[in-house]
Amino acid sequence: SFVSDKSYTLFYDKQTKGVFKAETKNISTPKFLLLFLIGYPTMNFFPNYVIPYHHNLIFISLCFMTLVLSMIVGNYFVLGLNKDLRRITLSQEEWKYYLEKGNKLYFIQITFMASLFLFAITCFILLYIYQSKWWFIGSIGASFIVGGGITLFTRTRYLLYKEKIDVNLSNEGK
């Protein structure tokens, strides 16, 4: 079996056509709790009147900037969770196993990320209607998660899904 107890991510490099493997760092519970204990009260004290509801253009610009910034931060956060990136050699059957496993999840992942993106936009619309800071916070959280999965929307990932990319399975040509 090719299954491992450790969490990892496989990456494809377009230049070398090679496969790389990175293990995932564990997020320590104390750090997560500390961030939560700092973030939650901060959001509670976030004043609702600073959001410019009465200026439509400024409000839409703020929503768009918040959406994009949250996605960028989410992307960098997820990329920062990878450690020990190294080139690996795979047999044809190992590659086929990983490709089948990834392809089974691809549609689910795309659907989930698209739904979260639409949820973030819906939160901004509800923020305008109901003017509650919790809609703003919900959109930031959803955008952050979408940013972590933004690599699912690349052309390379789609071509891997369609099995239209030539992959160098050996460790040659570093």
mmCIF file with all atom_site columns, N, CA, C and O in Angstrom, residues 116-155:
data_model
loop_
_atom_site.group_PDB
_atom_site.id
_atom_site.type_symbol
_atom_site.label_atom_id
_atom_site.label_alt_id
_atom_site.label_comp_id
_atom_site.label_asym_id
_atom_site.label_entity_id
_atom_site.label_seq_id
_atom_site.pdbx_PDB_ins_code
_atom_site.Cartn_x
_atom_site.Cartn_y
_atom_site.Cartn_z
_atom_site.occupancy
_atom_site.B_iso_or_equiv
_atom_site.pdbx_formal_charge
_atom_site.auth_seq_id
_atom_site.auth_comp_id
_atom_site.auth_asym_id
_atom_site.auth_atom_id
_atom_site.pdbx_PDB_model_num
ATOM 1   N N  . LEU A 1 116 ? -17.926 27.979 -1.038  1.00 0.00 ? 116 LEU A N  1
ATOM 2   C CA . LEU A 1 116 ? -17.406 28.886 -0.019  1.00 0.00 ? 116 LEU A CA 1
ATOM 3   C C  . LEU A 1 116 ? -17.199 30.291 -0.577  1.00 0.00 ? 116 LEU A C  1
ATOM 4   O O  . LEU A 1 116 ? -17.453 31.280 0.113   1.00 0.00 ? 116 LEU A O  1
ATOM 5   N N  . PHE A 1 117 ? -16.743 30.372 -1.808  1.00 0.00 ? 117 PHE A N  1
ATOM 6   C CA . PHE A 1 117 ? -16.561 31.673 -2.447  1.00 0.00 ? 117 PHE A CA 1
ATOM 7   C C  . PHE A 1 117 ? -17.912 32.384 -2.585  1.00 0.00 ? 117 PHE A C  1
ATOM 8   O O  . PHE A 1 117 ? -18.031 33.578 -2.283  1.00 0.00 ? 117 PHE A O  1
ATOM 9   N N  . LEU A 1 118 ? -18.913 31.647 -3.025  1.00 0.00 ? 118 LEU A N  1
ATOM 10  C CA . LEU A 1 118 ? -20.261 32.226 -3.130  1.00 0.00 ? 118 LEU A CA 1
ATOM 11  C C  . LEU A 1 118 ? -20.806 32.598 -1.755  1.00 0.00 ? 118 LEU A C  1
ATOM 12  O O  . LEU A 1 118 ? -21.508 33.607 -1.609  1.00 0.00 ? 118 LEU A O  1
ATOM 13  N N  . PHE A 1 119 ? -20.469 31.805 -0.732  1.00 0.00 ? 119 PHE A N  1
ATOM 14  C CA . PHE A 1 119 ? -20.879 32.134 0.630   1.00 0.00 ? 119 PHE A CA 1
ATOM 15  C C  . PHE A 1 119 ? -20.242 33.440 1.087   1.00 0.00 ? 119 PHE A C  1
ATOM 16  O O  . PHE A 1 119 ? -20.891 34.270 1.731   1.00 0.00 ? 119 PHE A O  1
ATOM 17  N N  . ALA A 1 120 ? -18.962 33.642 0.746   1.00 0.00 ? 120 ALA A N  1
ATOM 18  C CA . ALA A 1 120 ? -18.273 34.886 1.113   1.00 0.00 ? 120 ALA A CA 1
ATOM 19  C C  . ALA A 1 120 ? -18.956 36.085 0.460   1.00 0.00 ? 120 ALA A C  1
ATOM 20  O O  . ALA A 1 120 ? -19.177 37.110 1.105   1.00 0.00 ? 120 ALA A O  1
ATOM 21  N N  . ILE A 1 121 ? -19.307 35.951 -0.809  1.00 0.00 ? 121 ILE A N  1
ATOM 22  C CA . ILE A 1 121 ? -19.996 37.043 -1.500  1.00 0.00 ? 121 ILE A CA 1
ATOM 23  C C  . ILE A 1 121 ? -21.381 37.270 -0.893  1.00 0.00 ? 121 ILE A C  1
ATOM 24  O O  . ILE A 1 121 ? -21.802 38.412 -0.685  1.00 0.00 ? 121 ILE A O  1
ATOM 25  N N  . THR A 1 122 ? -22.070 36.185 -0.563  1.00 0.00 ? 122 THR A N  1
ATOM 26  C CA . THR A 1 122 ? -23.382 36.289 0.079   1.00 0.00 ? 122 THR A CA 1
ATOM 27  C C  . THR A 1 122 ? -23.269 36.996 1.430   1.00 0.00 ? 122 THR A C  1
ATOM 28  O O  . THR A 1 122 ? -24.139 37.797 1.793   1.00 0.00 ? 122 THR A O  1
ATOM 29  N N  . CYS A 1 123 ? -22.199 36.716 2.159   1.00 0.00 ? 123 CYS A N  1
ATOM 30  C CA . CYS A 1 123 ? -21.983 37.405 3.442   1.00 0.00 ? 123 CYS A CA 1
ATOM 31  C C  . CYS A 1 123 ? -21.850 38.908 3.244   1.00 0.00 ? 123 CYS A C  1
ATOM 32  O O  . CYS A 1 123 ? -22.383 39.691 4.044   1.00 0.00 ? 123 CYS A O  1
ATOM 33  N N  . PHE A 1 124 ? -21.168 39.322 2.182   1.00 0.00 ? 124 PHE A N  1
ATOM 34  C CA . PHE A 1 124 ? -21.048 40.757 1.906   1.00 0.00 ? 124 PHE A CA 1
ATOM 35  C C  . PHE A 1 124 ? -22.412 41.364 1.560   1.00 0.00 ? 124 PHE A C  1
ATOM 36  O O  . PHE A 1 124 ? -22.722 42.479 1.979   1.00 0.00 ? 124 PHE A O  1
ATOM 37  N N  . ILE A 1 125 ? -23.212 40.641 0.805   1.00 0.00 ? 125 ILE A N  1
ATOM 38  C CA . ILE A 1 125 ? -24.553 41.139 0.459   1.00 0.00 ? 125 ILE A CA 1
ATOM 39  C C  . ILE A 1 125 ? -25.407 41.253 1.723   1.00 0.00 ? 125 ILE A C  1
ATOM 40  O O  . ILE A 1 125 ? -26.089 42.261 1.941   1.00 0.00 ? 125 ILE A O  1
ATOM 41  N N  . LEU A 1 126 ? -25.331 40.212 2.572   1.00 0.00 ? 126 LEU A N  1
ATOM 42  C CA . LEU A 1 126 ? -26.089 40.250 3.823   1.00 0.00 ? 126 LEU A CA 1
ATOM 43  C C  . LEU A 1 126 ? -25.550 41.326 4.771   1.00 0.00 ? 126 LEU A C  1
ATOM 44  O O  . LEU A 1 126 ? -26.311 41.909 5.548   1.00 0.00 ? 126 LEU A O  1
ATOM 45  N N  . LEU A 1 127 ? -24.269 41.600 4.687   1.00 0.00 ? 127 LEU A N  1
ATOM 46  C CA . LEU A 1 127 ? -23.682 42.681 5.477   1.00 0.00 ? 127 LEU A CA 1
ATOM 47  C C  . LEU A 1 127 ? -24.312 44.017 5.085   1.00 0.00 ? 127 LEU A C  1
ATOM 48  O O  . LEU A 1 127 ? -24.646 44.830 5.942   1.00 0.00 ? 127 LEU A O  1
ATOM 49  N N  . TYR A 1 128 ? -24.495 44.215 3.806   1.00 0.00 ? 128 TYR A N  1
ATOM 50  C CA . TYR A 1 128 ? -25.104 45.461 3.325   1.00 0.00 ? 128 TYR A CA 1
ATOM 51  C C  . TYR A 1 128 ? -26.568 45.562 3.771   1.00 0.00 ? 128 TYR A C  1
ATOM 52  O O  . TYR A 1 128 ? -27.029 46.634 4.160   1.00 0.00 ? 128 TYR A O  1
ATOM 53  N N  . ILE A 1 129 ? -27.260 44.428 3.752   1.00 0.00 ? 129 ILE A N  1
ATOM 54  C CA . ILE A 1 129 ? -28.689 44.438 4.112   1.00 0.00 ? 129 ILE A CA 1
ATOM 55  C C  . ILE A 1 129 ? -28.896 44.556 5.618   1.00 0.00 ? 129 ILE A C  1
ATOM 56  O O  . ILE A 1 129 ? -29.675 45.385 6.086   1.00 0.00 ? 129 ILE A O  1
ATOM 57  N N  . TYR A 1 130 ? -28.187 43.722 6.394   1.00 0.00 ? 130 TYR A N  1
ATOM 58  C CA . TYR A 1 130 ? -28.432 43.648 7.830   1.00 0.00 ? 130 TYR A CA 1
ATOM 59  C C  . TYR A 1 130 ? -27.430 44.436 8.683   1.00 0.00 ? 130 TYR A C  1
ATOM 60  O O  . TYR A 1 130 ? -27.618 44.578 9.882   1.00 0.00 ? 130 TYR A O  1
ATOM 61  N N  . GLN A 1 131 ? -26.336 44.865 8.094   1.00 0.00 ? 131 GLN A N  1
ATOM 62  C CA . GLN A 1 131 ? -25.318 45.690 8.751   1.00 0.00 ? 131 GLN A CA 1
ATOM 63  C C  . GLN A 1 131 ? -24.871 45.136 10.104  1.00 0.00 ? 131 GLN A C  1
ATOM 64  O O  . GLN A 1 131 ? -24.885 45.814 11.124  1.00 0.00 ? 131 GLN A O  1
ATOM 65  N N  . SER A 1 132 ? -24.449 43.881 10.065  1.00 0.00 ? 132 SER A N  1
ATOM 66  C CA . SER A 1 132 ? -23.900 43.228 11.249  1.00 0.00 ? 132 SER A CA 1
ATOM 67  C C  . SER A 1 132 ? -22.461 42.827 10.950  1.00 0.00 ? 132 SER A C  1
ATOM 68  O O  . SER A 1 132 ? -22.179 42.233 9.902   1.00 0.00 ? 132 SER A O  1
ATOM 69  N N  . LYS A 1 133 ? -21.570 43.139 11.864  1.00 0.00 ? 133 LYS A N  1
ATOM 70  C CA . LYS A 1 133 ? -20.147 42.838 11.639  1.00 0.00 ? 133 LYS A CA 1
ATOM 71  C C  . LYS A 1 133 ? -19.881 41.343 11.485  1.00 0.00 ? 133 LYS A C  1
ATOM 72  O O  . LYS A 1 133 ? -18.873 40.941 10.926  1.00 0.00 ? 133 LYS A O  1
ATOM 73  N N  . TRP A 1 134 ? -20.805 40.504 11.954  1.00 0.00 ? 134 TRP A N  1
ATOM 74  C CA . TRP A 1 134 ? -20.593 39.062 11.860  1.00 0.00 ? 134 TRP A CA 1
ATOM 75  C C  . TRP A 1 134 ? -20.639 38.587 10.410  1.00 0.00 ? 134 TRP A C  1
ATOM 76  O O  . TRP A 1 134 ? -19.974 37.615 10.054  1.00 0.00 ? 134 TRP A O  1
ATOM 77  N N  . TRP A 1 135 ? -21.380 39.262 9.552   1.00 0.00 ? 135 TRP A N  1
ATOM 78  C CA . TRP A 1 135 ? -21.365 38.933 8.132   1.00 0.00 ? 135 TRP A CA 1
ATOM 79  C C  . TRP A 1 135 ? -20.000 39.277 7.531   1.00 0.00 ? 135 TRP A C  1
ATOM 80  O O  . TRP A 1 135 ? -19.498 38.561 6.666   1.00 0.00 ? 135 TRP A O  1
ATOM 81  N N  . PHE A 1 136 ? -19.434 40.371 7.997   1.00 0.00 ? 136 PHE A N  1
ATOM 82  C CA . PHE A 1 136 ? -18.102 40.774 7.540   1.00 0.00 ? 136 PHE A CA 1
ATOM 83  C C  . PHE A 1 136 ? -17.057 39.738 7.958   1.00 0.00 ? 136 PHE A C  1
ATOM 84  O O  . PHE A 1 136 ? -16.221 39.321 7.168   1.00 0.00 ? 136 PHE A O  1
ATOM 85  N N  . ILE A 1 137 ? -17.135 39.303 9.197   1.00 0.00 ? 137 ILE A N  1
ATOM 86  C CA . ILE A 1 137 ? -16.197 38.305 9.720   1.00 0.00 ? 137 ILE A CA 1
ATOM 87  C C  . ILE A 1 137 ? -16.390 36.960 9.014   1.00 0.00 ? 137 ILE A C  1
ATOM 88  O O  . ILE A 1 137 ? -15.420 36.274 8.689   1.00 0.00 ? 137 ILE A O  1
ATOM 89  N N  . GLY A 1 138 ? -17.649 36.605 8.739   1.00 0.00 ? 138 GLY A N  1
ATOM 90  C CA . GLY A 1 138 ? -17.928 35.362 8.009   1.00 0.00 ? 138 GLY A CA 1
ATOM 91  C C  . GLY A 1 138 ? -17.330 35.376 6.617   1.00 0.00 ? 138 GLY A C  1
ATOM 92  O O  . GLY A 1 138 ? -16.783 34.369 6.153   1.00 0.00 ? 138 GLY A O  1
ATOM 93  N N  . SER A 1 139 ? -17.408 36.518 5.951   1.00 0.00 ? 139 SER A N  1
ATOM 94  C CA . SER A 1 139 ? -16.840 36.618 4.606   1.00 0.00 ? 139 SER A CA 1
ATOM 95  C C  . SER A 1 139 ? -15.314 36.550 4.642   1.00 0.00 ? 139 SER A C  1
ATOM 96  O O  . SER A 1 139 ? -14.702 35.950 3.759   1.00 0.00 ? 139 SER A O  1
ATOM 97  N N  . ILE A 1 140 ? -14.717 37.118 5.658   1.00 0.00 ? 140 ILE A N  1
ATOM 98  C CA . ILE A 1 140 ? -13.256 37.034 5.792   1.00 0.00 ? 140 ILE A CA 1
ATOM 99  C C  . ILE A 1 140 ? -12.837 35.587 6.008   1.00 0.00 ? 140 ILE A C  1
ATOM 100 O O  . ILE A 1 140 ? -11.906 35.091 5.368   1.00 0.00 ? 140 ILE A O  1
ATOM 101 N N  . GLY A 1 141 ? -13.529 34.889 6.896   1.00 0.00 ? 141 GLY A N  1
ATOM 102 C CA . GLY A 1 141 ? -13.196 33.482 7.165   1.00 0.00 ? 141 GLY A CA 1
ATOM 103 C C  . GLY A 1 141 ? -13.370 32.597 5.944   1.00 0.00 ? 141 GLY A C  1
ATOM 104 O O  . GLY A 1 141 ? -12.511 31.779 5.622   1.00 0.00 ? 141 GLY A O  1
ATOM 105 N N  . ALA A 1 142 ? -14.479 32.766 5.230   1.00 0.00 ? 142 ALA A N  1
ATOM 106 C CA . ALA A 1 142 ? -14.723 31.967 4.031   1.00 0.00 ? 142 ALA A CA 1
ATOM 107 C C  . ALA A 1 142 ? -13.684 32.280 2.952   1.00 0.00 ? 142 ALA A C  1
ATOM 108 O O  . ALA A 1 142 ? -13.164 31.368 2.296   1.00 0.00 ? 142 ALA A O  1
ATOM 109 N N  . SER A 1 143 ? -13.347 33.545 2.787   1.00 0.00 ? 143 SER A N  1
ATOM 110 C CA . SER A 1 143 ? -12.348 33.943 1.785   1.00 0.00 ? 143 SER A CA 1
ATOM 111 C C  . SER A 1 143 ? -10.973 33.384 2.140   1.00 0.00 ? 143 SER A C  1
ATOM 112 O O  . SER A 1 143 ? -10.208 32.981 1.262   1.00 0.00 ? 143 SER A O  1
ATOM 113 N N  . PHE A 1 144 ? -10.652 33.360 3.425   1.00 0.00 ? 144 PHE A N  1
ATOM 114 C CA . PHE A 1 144 ? -9.375  32.810 3.895   1.00 0.00 ? 144 PHE A CA 1
ATOM 115 C C  . PHE A 1 144 ? -9.262  31.339 3.505   1.00 0.00 ? 144 PHE A C  1
ATOM 116 O O  . PHE A 1 144 ? -8.236  30.886 3.004   1.00 0.00 ? 144 PHE A O  1
ATOM 117 N N  . ILE A 1 145 ? -10.329 30.594 3.706   1.00 0.00 ? 145 ILE A N  1
ATOM 118 C CA . ILE A 1 145 ? -10.324 29.162 3.363   1.00 0.00 ? 145 ILE A CA 1
ATOM 119 C C  . ILE A 1 145 ? -10.246 28.969 1.851   1.00 0.00 ? 145 ILE A C  1
ATOM 120 O O  . ILE A 1 145 ? -9.511  28.104 1.368   1.00 0.00 ? 145 ILE A O  1
ATOM 121 N N  . VAL A 1 146 ? -10.970 29.781 1.103   1.00 0.00 ? 146 VAL A N  1
ATOM 122 C CA . VAL A 1 146 ? -10.908 29.698 -0.360  1.00 0.00 ? 146 VAL A CA 1
ATOM 123 C C  . VAL A 1 146 ? -9.499  30.000 -0.850  1.00 0.00 ? 146 VAL A C  1
ATOM 124 O O  . VAL A 1 146 ? -8.993  29.347 -1.761  1.00 0.00 ? 146 VAL A O  1
ATOM 125 N N  . GLY A 1 147 ? -8.834  30.963 -0.217  1.00 0.00 ? 147 GLY A N  1
ATOM 126 C CA . GLY A 1 147 ? -7.446  31.282 -0.587  1.00 0.00 ? 147 GLY A CA 1
ATOM 127 C C  . GLY A 1 147 ? -6.523  30.095 -0.399  1.00 0.00 ? 147 GLY A C  1
ATOM 128 O O  . GLY A 1 147 ? -5.601  29.884 -1.186  1.00 0.00 ? 147 GLY A O  1
ATOM 129 N N  . GLY A 1 148 ? -6.786  29.300 0.624   1.00 0.00 ? 148 GLY A N  1
ATOM 130 C CA . GLY A 1 148 ? -5.978  28.096 0.843   1.00 0.00 ? 148 GLY A CA 1
ATOM 131 C C  . GLY A 1 148 ? -6.170  27.061 -0.245  1.00 0.00 ? 148 GLY A C  1
ATOM 132 O O  . GLY A 1 148 ? -5.267  26.277 -0.540  1.00 0.00 ? 148 GLY A O  1
ATOM 133 N N  . GLY A 1 149 ? -7.322  27.054 -0.869  1.00 0.00 ? 149 GLY A N  1
ATOM 134 C CA . GLY A 1 149 ? -7.597  26.072 -1.915  1.00 0.00 ? 149 GLY A CA 1
ATOM 135 C C  . GLY A 1 149 ? -7.536  26.639 -3.315  1.00 0.00 ? 149 GLY A C  1
ATOM 136 O O  . GLY A 1 149 ? -7.971  25.996 -4.266  1.00 0.00 ? 149 GLY A O  1
ATOM 137 N N  . ILE A 1 150 ? -6.981  27.825 -3.468  1.00 0.00 ? 150 ILE A N  1
ATOM 138 C CA . ILE A 1 150 ? -6.965  28.493 -4.770  1.00 0.00 ? 150 ILE A CA 1
ATOM 139 C C  . ILE A 1 150 ? -6.160  27.706 -5.810  1.00 0.00 ? 150 ILE A C  1
ATOM 140 O O  . ILE A 1 150 ? -6.418  27.810 -7.004  1.00 0.00 ? 150 ILE A O  1
ATOM 141 N N  . THR A 1 151 ? -5.218  26.889 -5.375  1.00 0.00 ? 151 THR A N  1
ATOM 142 C CA . THR A 1 151 ? -4.410  26.113 -6.320  1.00 0.00 ? 151 THR A CA 1
ATOM 143 C C  . THR A 1 151 ? -5.238  25.067 -7.051  1.00 0.00 ? 151 THR A C  1
ATOM 144 O O  . THR A 1 151 ? -4.803  24.543 -8.070  1.00 0.00 ? 151 THR A O  1
ATOM 145 N N  . LEU A 1 152 ? -6.421  24.764 -6.553  1.00 0.00 ? 152 LEU A N  1
ATOM 146 C CA . LEU A 1 152 ? -7.300  23.814 -7.244  1.00 0.00 ? 152 LEU A CA 1
ATOM 147 C C  . LEU A 1 152 ? -7.810  24.378 -8.557  1.00 0.00 ? 152 LEU A C  1
ATOM 148 O O  . LEU A 1 152 ? -8.241  23.641 -9.435  1.00 0.00 ? 152 LEU A O  1
ATOM 149 N N  . PHE A 1 153 ? -7.782  25.697 -8.689  1.00 0.00 ? 153 PHE A N  1
ATOM 150 C CA . PHE A 1 153 ? -8.334  26.350 -9.872  1.00 0.00 ? 153 PHE A CA 1
ATOM 151 C C  . PHE A 1 153 ? -7.285  26.639 -10.941 1.00 0.00 ? 153 PHE A C  1
ATOM 152 O O  . PHE A 1 153 ? -7.558  27.393 -11.870 1.00 0.00 ? 153 PHE A O  1
ATOM 153 N N  . THR A 1 154 ? -6.100  26.062 -10.824 1.00 0.00 ? 154 THR A N  1
ATOM 154 C CA . THR A 1 154 ? -5.057  26.321 -11.816 1.00 0.00 ? 154 THR A CA 1
ATOM 155 C C  . THR A 1 154 ? -5.243  25.432 -13.044 1.00 0.00 ? 154 THR A C  1
ATOM 156 O O  . THR A 1 154 ? -5.850  24.364 -12.978 1.00 0.00 ? 154 THR A O  1
ATOM 157 N N  . ARG A 1 155 ? -4.687  25.883 -14.136 1.00 0.00 ? 155 ARG A N  1
ATOM 158 C CA . ARG A 1 155 ? -4.750  25.122 -15.394 1.00 0.00 ? 155 ARG A CA 1
ATOM 159 C C  . ARG A 1 155 ? -3.991  23.806 -15.254 1.00 0.00 ? 155 ARG A C  1
ATOM 160 O O  . ARG A 1 155 ? -4.438  22.762 -15.738 1.00 0.00 ? 155 ARG A O  1
#
